[in-house]
mmCIF file of C-alpha atoms in Angstrom:
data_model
loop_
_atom_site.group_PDB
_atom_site.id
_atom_site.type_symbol
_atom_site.label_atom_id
_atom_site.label_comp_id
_atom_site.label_asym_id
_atom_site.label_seq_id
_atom_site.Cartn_x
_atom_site.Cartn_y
_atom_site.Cartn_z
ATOM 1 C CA UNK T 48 23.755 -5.066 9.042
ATOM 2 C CA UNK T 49 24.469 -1.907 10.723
ATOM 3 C CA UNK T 50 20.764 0.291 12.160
ATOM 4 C CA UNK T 51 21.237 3.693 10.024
ATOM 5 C CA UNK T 52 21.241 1.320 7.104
ATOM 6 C CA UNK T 53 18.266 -0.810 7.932
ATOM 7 C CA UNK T 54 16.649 2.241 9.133
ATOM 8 C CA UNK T 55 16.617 4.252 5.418
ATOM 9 C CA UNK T 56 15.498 0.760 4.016
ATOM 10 C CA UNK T 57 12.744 0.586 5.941
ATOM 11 C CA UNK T 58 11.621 4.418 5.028
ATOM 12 C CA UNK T 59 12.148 2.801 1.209
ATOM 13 C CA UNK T 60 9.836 0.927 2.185
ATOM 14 C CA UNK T 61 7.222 3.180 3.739
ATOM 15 C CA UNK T 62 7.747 5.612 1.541
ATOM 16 C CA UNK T 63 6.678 3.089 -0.880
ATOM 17 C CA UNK T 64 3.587 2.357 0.810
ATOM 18 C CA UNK T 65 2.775 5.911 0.525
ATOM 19 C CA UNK T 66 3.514 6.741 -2.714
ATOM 20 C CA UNK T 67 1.033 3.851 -3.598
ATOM 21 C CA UNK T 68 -1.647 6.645 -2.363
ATOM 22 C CA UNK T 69 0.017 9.591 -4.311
ATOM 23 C CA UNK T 70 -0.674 9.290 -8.219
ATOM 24 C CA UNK T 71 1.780 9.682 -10.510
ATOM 25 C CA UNK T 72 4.521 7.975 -7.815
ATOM 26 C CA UNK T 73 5.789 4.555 -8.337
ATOM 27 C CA UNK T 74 4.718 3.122 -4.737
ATOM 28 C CA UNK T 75 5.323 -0.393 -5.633
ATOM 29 C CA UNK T 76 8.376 0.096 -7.645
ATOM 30 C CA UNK T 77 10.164 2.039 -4.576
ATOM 31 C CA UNK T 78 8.798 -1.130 -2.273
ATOM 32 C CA UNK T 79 10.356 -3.325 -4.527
ATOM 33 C CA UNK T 80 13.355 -1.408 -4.770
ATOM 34 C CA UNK T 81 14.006 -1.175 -0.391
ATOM 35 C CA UNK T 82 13.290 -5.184 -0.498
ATOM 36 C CA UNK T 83 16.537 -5.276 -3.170
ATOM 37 C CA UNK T 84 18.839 -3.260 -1.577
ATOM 38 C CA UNK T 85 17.896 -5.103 1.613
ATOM 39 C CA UNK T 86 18.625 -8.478 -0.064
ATOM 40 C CA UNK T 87 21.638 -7.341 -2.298
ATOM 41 C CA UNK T 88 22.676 -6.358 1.039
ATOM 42 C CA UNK T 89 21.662 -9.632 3.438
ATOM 43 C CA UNK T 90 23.048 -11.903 1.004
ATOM 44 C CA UNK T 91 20.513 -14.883 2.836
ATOM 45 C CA UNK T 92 18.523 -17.702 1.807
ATOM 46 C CA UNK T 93 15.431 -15.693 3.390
ATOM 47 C CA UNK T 94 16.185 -12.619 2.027
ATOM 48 C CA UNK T 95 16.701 -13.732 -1.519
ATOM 49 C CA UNK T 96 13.569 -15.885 -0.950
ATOM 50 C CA UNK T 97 11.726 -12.705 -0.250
ATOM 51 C CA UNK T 98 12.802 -10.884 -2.855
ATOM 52 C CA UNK T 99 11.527 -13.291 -5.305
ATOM 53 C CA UNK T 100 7.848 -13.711 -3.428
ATOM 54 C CA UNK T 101 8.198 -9.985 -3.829
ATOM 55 C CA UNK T 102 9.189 -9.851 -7.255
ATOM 56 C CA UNK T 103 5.843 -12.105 -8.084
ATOM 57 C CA UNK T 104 3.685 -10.432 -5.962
ATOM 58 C CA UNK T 105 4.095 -7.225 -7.547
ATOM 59 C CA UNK T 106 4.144 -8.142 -11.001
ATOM 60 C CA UNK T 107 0.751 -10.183 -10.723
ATOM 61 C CA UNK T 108 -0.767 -6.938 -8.936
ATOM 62 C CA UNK T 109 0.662 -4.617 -12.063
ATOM 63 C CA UNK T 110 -1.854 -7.138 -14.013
ATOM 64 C CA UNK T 111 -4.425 -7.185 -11.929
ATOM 65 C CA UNK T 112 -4.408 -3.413 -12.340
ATOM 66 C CA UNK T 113 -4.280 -3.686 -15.962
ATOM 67 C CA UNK T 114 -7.651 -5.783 -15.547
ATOM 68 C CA UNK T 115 -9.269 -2.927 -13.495
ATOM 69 C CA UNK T 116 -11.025 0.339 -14.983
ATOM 70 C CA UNK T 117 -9.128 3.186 -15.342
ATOM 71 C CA UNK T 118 -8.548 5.651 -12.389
ATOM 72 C CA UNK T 119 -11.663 8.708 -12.692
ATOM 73 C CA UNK T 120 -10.155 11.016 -9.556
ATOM 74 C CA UNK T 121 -11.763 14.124 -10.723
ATOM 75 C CA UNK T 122 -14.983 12.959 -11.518
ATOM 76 C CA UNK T 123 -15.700 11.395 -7.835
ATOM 77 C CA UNK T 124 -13.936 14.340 -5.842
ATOM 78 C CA UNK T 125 -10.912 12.400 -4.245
ATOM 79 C CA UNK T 126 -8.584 14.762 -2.477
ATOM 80 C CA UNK T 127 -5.295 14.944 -0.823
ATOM 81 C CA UNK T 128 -7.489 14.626 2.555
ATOM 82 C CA UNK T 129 -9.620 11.405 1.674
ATOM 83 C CA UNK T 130 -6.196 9.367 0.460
ATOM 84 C CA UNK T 131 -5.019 10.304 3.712
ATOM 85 C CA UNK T 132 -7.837 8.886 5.584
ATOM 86 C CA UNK T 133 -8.153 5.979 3.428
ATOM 87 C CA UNK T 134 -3.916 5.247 3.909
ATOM 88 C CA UNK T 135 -4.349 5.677 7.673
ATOM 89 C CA UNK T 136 -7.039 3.482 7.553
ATOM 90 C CA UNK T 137 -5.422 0.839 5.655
ATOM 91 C CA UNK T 138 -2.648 0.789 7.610
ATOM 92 C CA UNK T 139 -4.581 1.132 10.635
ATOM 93 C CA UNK T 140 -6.366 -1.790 10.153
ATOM 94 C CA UNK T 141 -3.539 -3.872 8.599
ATOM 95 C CA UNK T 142 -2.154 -3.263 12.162
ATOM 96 C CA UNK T 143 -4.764 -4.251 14.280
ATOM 97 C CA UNK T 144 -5.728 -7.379 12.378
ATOM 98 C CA UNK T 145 -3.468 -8.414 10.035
ATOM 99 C CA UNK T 146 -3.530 -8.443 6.722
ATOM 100 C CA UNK T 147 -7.327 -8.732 6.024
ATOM 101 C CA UNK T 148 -7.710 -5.550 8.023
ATOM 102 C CA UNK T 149 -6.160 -3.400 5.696
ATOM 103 C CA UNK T 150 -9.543 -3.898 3.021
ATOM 104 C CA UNK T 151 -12.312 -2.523 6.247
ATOM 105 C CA UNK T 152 -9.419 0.085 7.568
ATOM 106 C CA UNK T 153 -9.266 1.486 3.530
ATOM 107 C CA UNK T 154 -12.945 1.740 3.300
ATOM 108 C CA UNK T 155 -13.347 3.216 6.936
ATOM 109 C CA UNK T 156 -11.323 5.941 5.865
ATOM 110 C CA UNK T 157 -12.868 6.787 3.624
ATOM 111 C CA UNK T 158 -15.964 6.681 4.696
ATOM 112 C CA UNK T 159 -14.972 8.796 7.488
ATOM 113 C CA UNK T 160 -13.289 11.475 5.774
ATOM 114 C CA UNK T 161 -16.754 11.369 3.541
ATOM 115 C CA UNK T 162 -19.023 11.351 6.795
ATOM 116 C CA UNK T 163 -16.742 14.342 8.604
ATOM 117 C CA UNK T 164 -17.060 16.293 5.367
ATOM 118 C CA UNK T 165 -20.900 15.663 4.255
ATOM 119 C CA UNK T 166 -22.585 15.176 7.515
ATOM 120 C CA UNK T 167 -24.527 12.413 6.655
ATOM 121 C CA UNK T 168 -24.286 9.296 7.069
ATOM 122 C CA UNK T 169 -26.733 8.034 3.562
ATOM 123 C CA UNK T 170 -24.255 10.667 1.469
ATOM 124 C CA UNK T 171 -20.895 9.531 3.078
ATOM 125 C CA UNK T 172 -21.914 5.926 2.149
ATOM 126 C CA UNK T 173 -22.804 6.899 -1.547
ATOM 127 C CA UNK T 174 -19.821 8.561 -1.771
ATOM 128 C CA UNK T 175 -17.737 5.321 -0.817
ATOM 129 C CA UNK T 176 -18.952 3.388 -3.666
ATOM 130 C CA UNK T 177 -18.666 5.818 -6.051
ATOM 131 C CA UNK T 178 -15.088 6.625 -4.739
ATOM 132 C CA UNK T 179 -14.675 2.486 -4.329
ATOM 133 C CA UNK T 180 -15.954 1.973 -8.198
ATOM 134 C CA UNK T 181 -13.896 4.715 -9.768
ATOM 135 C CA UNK T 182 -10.567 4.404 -8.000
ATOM 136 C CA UNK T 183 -10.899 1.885 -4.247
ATOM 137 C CA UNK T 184 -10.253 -1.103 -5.757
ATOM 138 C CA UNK T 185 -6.741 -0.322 -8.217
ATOM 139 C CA UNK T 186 -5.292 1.154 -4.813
ATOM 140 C CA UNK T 187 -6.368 -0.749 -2.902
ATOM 141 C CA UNK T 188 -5.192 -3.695 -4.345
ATOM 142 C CA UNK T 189 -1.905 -2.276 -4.967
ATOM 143 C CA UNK T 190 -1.464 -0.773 -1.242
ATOM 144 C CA UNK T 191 -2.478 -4.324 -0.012
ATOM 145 C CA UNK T 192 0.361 -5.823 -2.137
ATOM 146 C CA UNK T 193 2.954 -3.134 -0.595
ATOM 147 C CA UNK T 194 1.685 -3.725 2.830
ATOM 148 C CA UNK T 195 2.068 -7.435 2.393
ATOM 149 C CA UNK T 196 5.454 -7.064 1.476
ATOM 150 C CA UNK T 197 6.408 -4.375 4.453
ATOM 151 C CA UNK T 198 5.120 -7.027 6.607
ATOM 152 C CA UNK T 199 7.127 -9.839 5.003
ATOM 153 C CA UNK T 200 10.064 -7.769 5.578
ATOM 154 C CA UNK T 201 9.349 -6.892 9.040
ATOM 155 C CA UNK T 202 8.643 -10.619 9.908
ATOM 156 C CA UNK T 203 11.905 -11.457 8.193
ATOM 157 C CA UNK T 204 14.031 -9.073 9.940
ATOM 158 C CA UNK T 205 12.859 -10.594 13.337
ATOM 159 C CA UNK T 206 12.881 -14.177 12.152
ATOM 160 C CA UNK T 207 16.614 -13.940 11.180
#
């Protein structure tokens, strides 16, 4: 498979991954989507195979979100600024110890865009569980899922 082409998959698939943060965008659709095209386009055994883990991952996350409350955003004061943080934090820590580092590196950023902005350290930590009750865990589950997947493909691509 030729680089340019691989190259716009893989910003399918980040773009994905930060779409998850943006709502209103279909995130784990567009993940989906770059791991389809890559496959459709592979034509392997490990490709197809990933497609289908992908396929199932995502569609038991769409009802585990289904299970979760509602997104509040207004109501807790989560801005463009605090997904960023939380993102960079996710990804951050899905980095630096993978997989299960993605769940501290989410609630890190947070808490630090919350600690910058407030000052203090007993507000910033209120304001991560109310942030973390109304809207943390239906991202964060879903950005998990994506980031699962990116790394899947990644691994893949090396693998083969």
């Amino acid at each position: 498979m030729d680089l340019p082409q691989l190259l716009l998959m893989g910003l399918v698939l980040l773009l994905g991954v930060a779409g998850v943060l943006v709502p209103g965008v279909p995130g784990t659709w567009l993940v989906w989507a770059g791991v389809l095209w890559w496959a459709l386009h592979e034509r392997s055994a490990a490709a197809w195979t990933l497609l289908v883990a992908t396929t199932a991952l995502l569609l038991v996350v769409q009802v585990v979100k289904w299970q979760l409350p509602p997104r509040r955003l207004r109501g807790v004061g989560v801005t463009r600024r605090m997904t960023a943080y939380a993102g960079a934090g996710a990804v951050l820590g899905f980095v630096l110890l993978p997989v299960v580092g993605a769940v501290p590196g989410f609630v890190g950023g947070i808490y630090l865009c919350e600690r910058l902005r407030l000052g203090s350290d007993g507000e910033a930590r209120t304001s991560v569980r109310a942030v973390m009750r109304a809207v943390g865990t239906s991202v964060l589950v879903e950005l998990l899922a994506c980031l699962l997947v990116v790394g899947a493909w990644v691994g893949t691509l090396l693998w083969t």
